[in-house]
């Protein structure tokens, strides 16, 4: 593949859960991004690691909660389709997660979105821990 930065092996993306990495957007802001498995080609999708309802990380460092091909917001339980990013329930109903373009080739996931540059595996270093006040447990 001539274009795109290798992020991870497809095997690194769990069947349920997510693979977390950090990228820089066009305005030099660091953004957390998650890779999730999807039944549609290319088999892996990438989404900005934030619920569309509130500033809530979907993956807080140990993988996003998932059920039946949907990513679950740990704060209010809204569920986002892993393939389309669309939500049709809960507080985030009617919204779609911001996507990040990736390609899969030879068993590897590559960042091909011109709006982002790969920085590193894992999330953004934060002081004071996660901001969640969730009462939902998984």
mmCIF file of C-alpha atoms in Angstrom:
data_model
loop_
_atom_site.group_PDB
_atom_site.id
_atom_site.type_symbol
_atom_site.label_atom_id
_atom_site.label_comp_id
_atom_site.label_asym_id
_atom_site.label_seq_id
_atom_site.Cartn_x
_atom_site.Cartn_y
_atom_site.Cartn_z
ATOM 1 C CA UNK A 1 0.000 0.000 0.000
ATOM 2 C CA UNK A 2 1.518 3.301 -1.083
ATOM 3 C CA UNK A 3 -0.697 5.592 0.979
ATOM 4 C CA UNK A 4 -1.627 5.408 4.633
ATOM 5 C CA UNK A 5 0.085 4.701 7.889
ATOM 6 C CA UNK A 6 -0.179 1.235 9.399
ATOM 7 C CA UNK A 7 -2.173 1.390 12.635
ATOM 8 C CA UNK A 8 -2.459 -2.247 13.626
ATOM 9 C CA UNK A 9 -3.006 -5.773 12.436
ATOM 10 C CA UNK A 10 -6.625 -6.750 11.882
ATOM 11 C CA UNK A 11 -5.957 -9.465 14.485
ATOM 12 C CA UNK A 12 -5.242 -6.704 17.043
ATOM 13 C CA UNK A 13 -8.857 -5.476 16.753
ATOM 14 C CA UNK A 14 -10.976 -7.571 19.133
ATOM 15 C CA UNK A 15 -14.140 -9.284 17.896
ATOM 16 C CA UNK A 16 -16.065 -7.378 20.569
ATOM 17 C CA UNK A 17 -14.486 -4.274 21.978
ATOM 18 C CA UNK A 18 -12.155 -1.815 20.318
ATOM 19 C CA UNK A 19 -8.571 -0.943 19.532
ATOM 20 C CA UNK A 20 -7.685 2.565 20.716
ATOM 21 C CA UNK A 21 -5.179 4.898 19.057
ATOM 22 C CA UNK A 22 -4.417 8.608 18.985
ATOM 23 C CA UNK A 23 -4.288 10.761 15.871
ATOM 24 C CA UNK A 24 -3.802 14.431 15.184
ATOM 25 C CA UNK A 25 -6.479 16.286 13.204
ATOM 26 C CA UNK A 26 -5.878 19.002 10.597
ATOM 27 C CA UNK A 27 -5.871 21.648 13.378
ATOM 28 C CA UNK A 28 -3.155 19.788 15.360
ATOM 29 C CA UNK A 29 -5.650 18.631 18.005
ATOM 30 C CA UNK A 30 -5.041 15.170 19.403
ATOM 31 C CA UNK A 31 -8.070 12.894 18.955
ATOM 32 C CA UNK A 32 -8.680 9.410 20.242
ATOM 33 C CA UNK A 33 -9.950 7.011 17.596
ATOM 34 C CA UNK A 34 -11.291 3.480 17.957
ATOM 35 C CA UNK A 35 -11.119 0.596 15.528
ATOM 36 C CA UNK A 36 -14.017 -1.869 15.725
ATOM 37 C CA UNK A 37 -14.877 -5.015 13.814
ATOM 38 C CA UNK A 38 -17.633 -4.733 11.230
ATOM 39 C CA UNK A 39 -19.316 -7.383 9.101
ATOM 40 C CA UNK A 40 -19.195 -5.102 6.029
ATOM 41 C CA UNK A 41 -16.053 -4.522 3.943
ATOM 42 C CA UNK A 42 -13.324 -3.730 4.814
ATOM 43 C CA UNK A 43 -14.138 -5.588 8.075
ATOM 44 C CA UNK A 44 -12.876 -2.804 10.351
ATOM 45 C CA UNK A 45 -14.241 0.721 10.862
ATOM 46 C CA UNK A 46 -12.741 3.701 12.694
ATOM 47 C CA UNK A 47 -14.674 6.241 14.750
ATOM 48 C CA UNK A 48 -13.720 9.256 16.836
ATOM 49 C CA UNK A 49 -13.809 7.980 20.433
ATOM 50 C CA UNK A 50 -16.614 10.228 21.673
ATOM 51 C CA UNK A 51 -20.346 9.852 22.142
ATOM 52 C CA UNK A 52 -22.271 12.359 20.047
ATOM 53 C CA UNK A 53 -24.588 13.210 22.962
ATOM 54 C CA UNK A 54 -22.025 14.352 25.536
ATOM 55 C CA UNK A 55 -18.260 14.500 25.869
ATOM 56 C CA UNK A 56 -17.973 10.857 26.876
ATOM 57 C CA UNK A 57 -15.255 8.466 25.743
ATOM 58 C CA UNK A 58 -16.625 5.199 24.346
ATOM 59 C CA UNK A 59 -13.348 3.389 25.028
ATOM 60 C CA UNK A 60 -11.835 4.539 28.324
ATOM 61 C CA UNK A 61 -8.704 2.478 27.869
ATOM 62 C CA UNK A 62 -9.978 -1.065 28.184
ATOM 63 C CA UNK A 63 -12.056 -1.403 25.008
ATOM 64 C CA UNK A 64 -15.487 -0.058 24.138
ATOM 65 C CA UNK A 65 -18.463 -2.019 25.388
ATOM 66 C CA UNK A 66 -20.214 -3.744 22.485
ATOM 67 C CA UNK A 67 -23.265 -5.908 21.992
ATOM 68 C CA UNK A 68 -24.720 -7.377 18.793
ATOM 69 C CA UNK A 69 -22.522 -5.265 16.509
ATOM 70 C CA UNK A 70 -23.190 -2.020 18.353
ATOM 71 C CA UNK A 71 -20.904 0.240 20.381
ATOM 72 C CA UNK A 72 -22.475 1.176 23.726
ATOM 73 C CA UNK A 73 -21.966 4.577 25.337
ATOM 74 C CA UNK A 74 -21.022 3.874 28.966
ATOM 75 C CA UNK A 75 -22.757 7.003 30.234
ATOM 76 C CA UNK A 76 -26.354 6.713 28.976
ATOM 77 C CA UNK A 77 -26.409 3.440 27.048
ATOM 78 C CA UNK A 78 -26.960 4.841 23.547
ATOM 79 C CA UNK A 79 -25.915 2.245 20.972
ATOM 80 C CA UNK A 80 -24.054 3.036 17.738
ATOM 81 C CA UNK A 81 -23.921 0.645 14.793
ATOM 82 C CA UNK A 82 -20.294 -0.508 14.436
ATOM 83 C CA UNK A 83 -20.497 -0.391 10.611
ATOM 84 C CA UNK A 84 -22.370 2.897 10.012
ATOM 85 C CA UNK A 85 -21.833 4.772 13.305
ATOM 86 C CA UNK A 86 -25.560 5.567 13.388
ATOM 87 C CA UNK A 87 -27.536 5.677 16.638
ATOM 88 C CA UNK A 88 -31.291 5.143 16.738
ATOM 89 C CA UNK A 89 -31.895 4.978 20.495
ATOM 90 C CA UNK A 90 -31.228 6.736 23.775
ATOM 91 C CA UNK A 91 -29.883 10.231 24.306
ATOM 92 C CA UNK A 92 -27.821 10.153 21.086
ATOM 93 C CA UNK A 93 -30.667 8.985 18.792
ATOM 94 C CA UNK A 94 -30.543 10.491 15.322
ATOM 95 C CA UNK A 95 -26.780 11.132 15.388
ATOM 96 C CA UNK A 96 -23.804 9.416 13.776
ATOM 97 C CA UNK A 97 -20.285 8.998 15.112
ATOM 98 C CA UNK A 98 -17.639 10.966 13.185
ATOM 99 C CA UNK A 99 -15.774 8.518 10.972
ATOM 100 C CA UNK A 100 -12.090 8.220 10.231
ATOM 101 C CA UNK A 101 -11.141 6.596 6.912
ATOM 102 C CA UNK A 102 -9.138 3.394 7.138
ATOM 103 C CA UNK A 103 -8.206 0.698 4.645
ATOM 104 C CA UNK A 104 -7.396 -2.958 5.191
ATOM 105 C CA UNK A 105 -4.676 -4.599 3.149
ATOM 106 C CA UNK A 106 -2.717 -7.802 3.730
ATOM 107 C CA UNK A 107 -4.185 -8.189 7.218
ATOM 108 C CA UNK A 108 -3.238 -4.670 8.347
ATOM 109 C CA UNK A 109 -5.326 -1.582 9.062
ATOM 110 C CA UNK A 110 -4.008 1.665 7.561
ATOM 111 C CA UNK A 111 -5.041 5.246 8.292
ATOM 112 C CA UNK A 112 -5.922 6.785 4.900
ATOM 113 C CA UNK A 113 -7.912 9.822 6.086
ATOM 114 C CA UNK A 114 -6.199 13.025 4.901
ATOM 115 C CA UNK A 115 -7.675 14.864 7.895
ATOM 116 C CA UNK A 116 -5.704 12.809 10.436
ATOM 117 C CA UNK A 117 -2.114 11.795 11.141
ATOM 118 C CA UNK A 118 -1.357 8.725 13.236
ATOM 119 C CA UNK A 119 0.450 9.527 16.511
ATOM 120 C CA UNK A 120 0.510 6.380 18.659
ATOM 121 C CA UNK A 121 -1.274 3.320 19.968
ATOM 122 C CA UNK A 122 -3.510 3.946 22.994
ATOM 123 C CA UNK A 123 -5.305 7.012 24.240
ATOM 124 C CA UNK A 124 -4.395 10.551 25.117
ATOM 125 C CA UNK A 125 -2.608 10.877 28.437
ATOM 126 C CA UNK A 126 -5.040 12.503 30.860
ATOM 127 C CA UNK A 127 -4.562 13.907 34.330
ATOM 128 C CA UNK A 128 -7.063 12.805 36.954
ATOM 129 C CA UNK A 129 -8.502 9.771 35.127
ATOM 130 C CA UNK A 130 -11.673 9.406 33.076
ATOM 131 C CA UNK A 131 -14.451 11.988 33.302
ATOM 132 C CA UNK A 132 -17.287 9.504 33.407
ATOM 133 C CA UNK A 133 -19.947 9.617 36.068
ATOM 134 C CA UNK A 134 -21.468 6.468 34.663
ATOM 135 C CA UNK A 135 -23.452 4.145 36.798
ATOM 136 C CA UNK A 136 -23.639 1.563 34.002
ATOM 137 C CA UNK A 137 -21.395 -1.456 34.505
ATOM 138 C CA UNK A 138 -20.259 -3.968 31.914
#
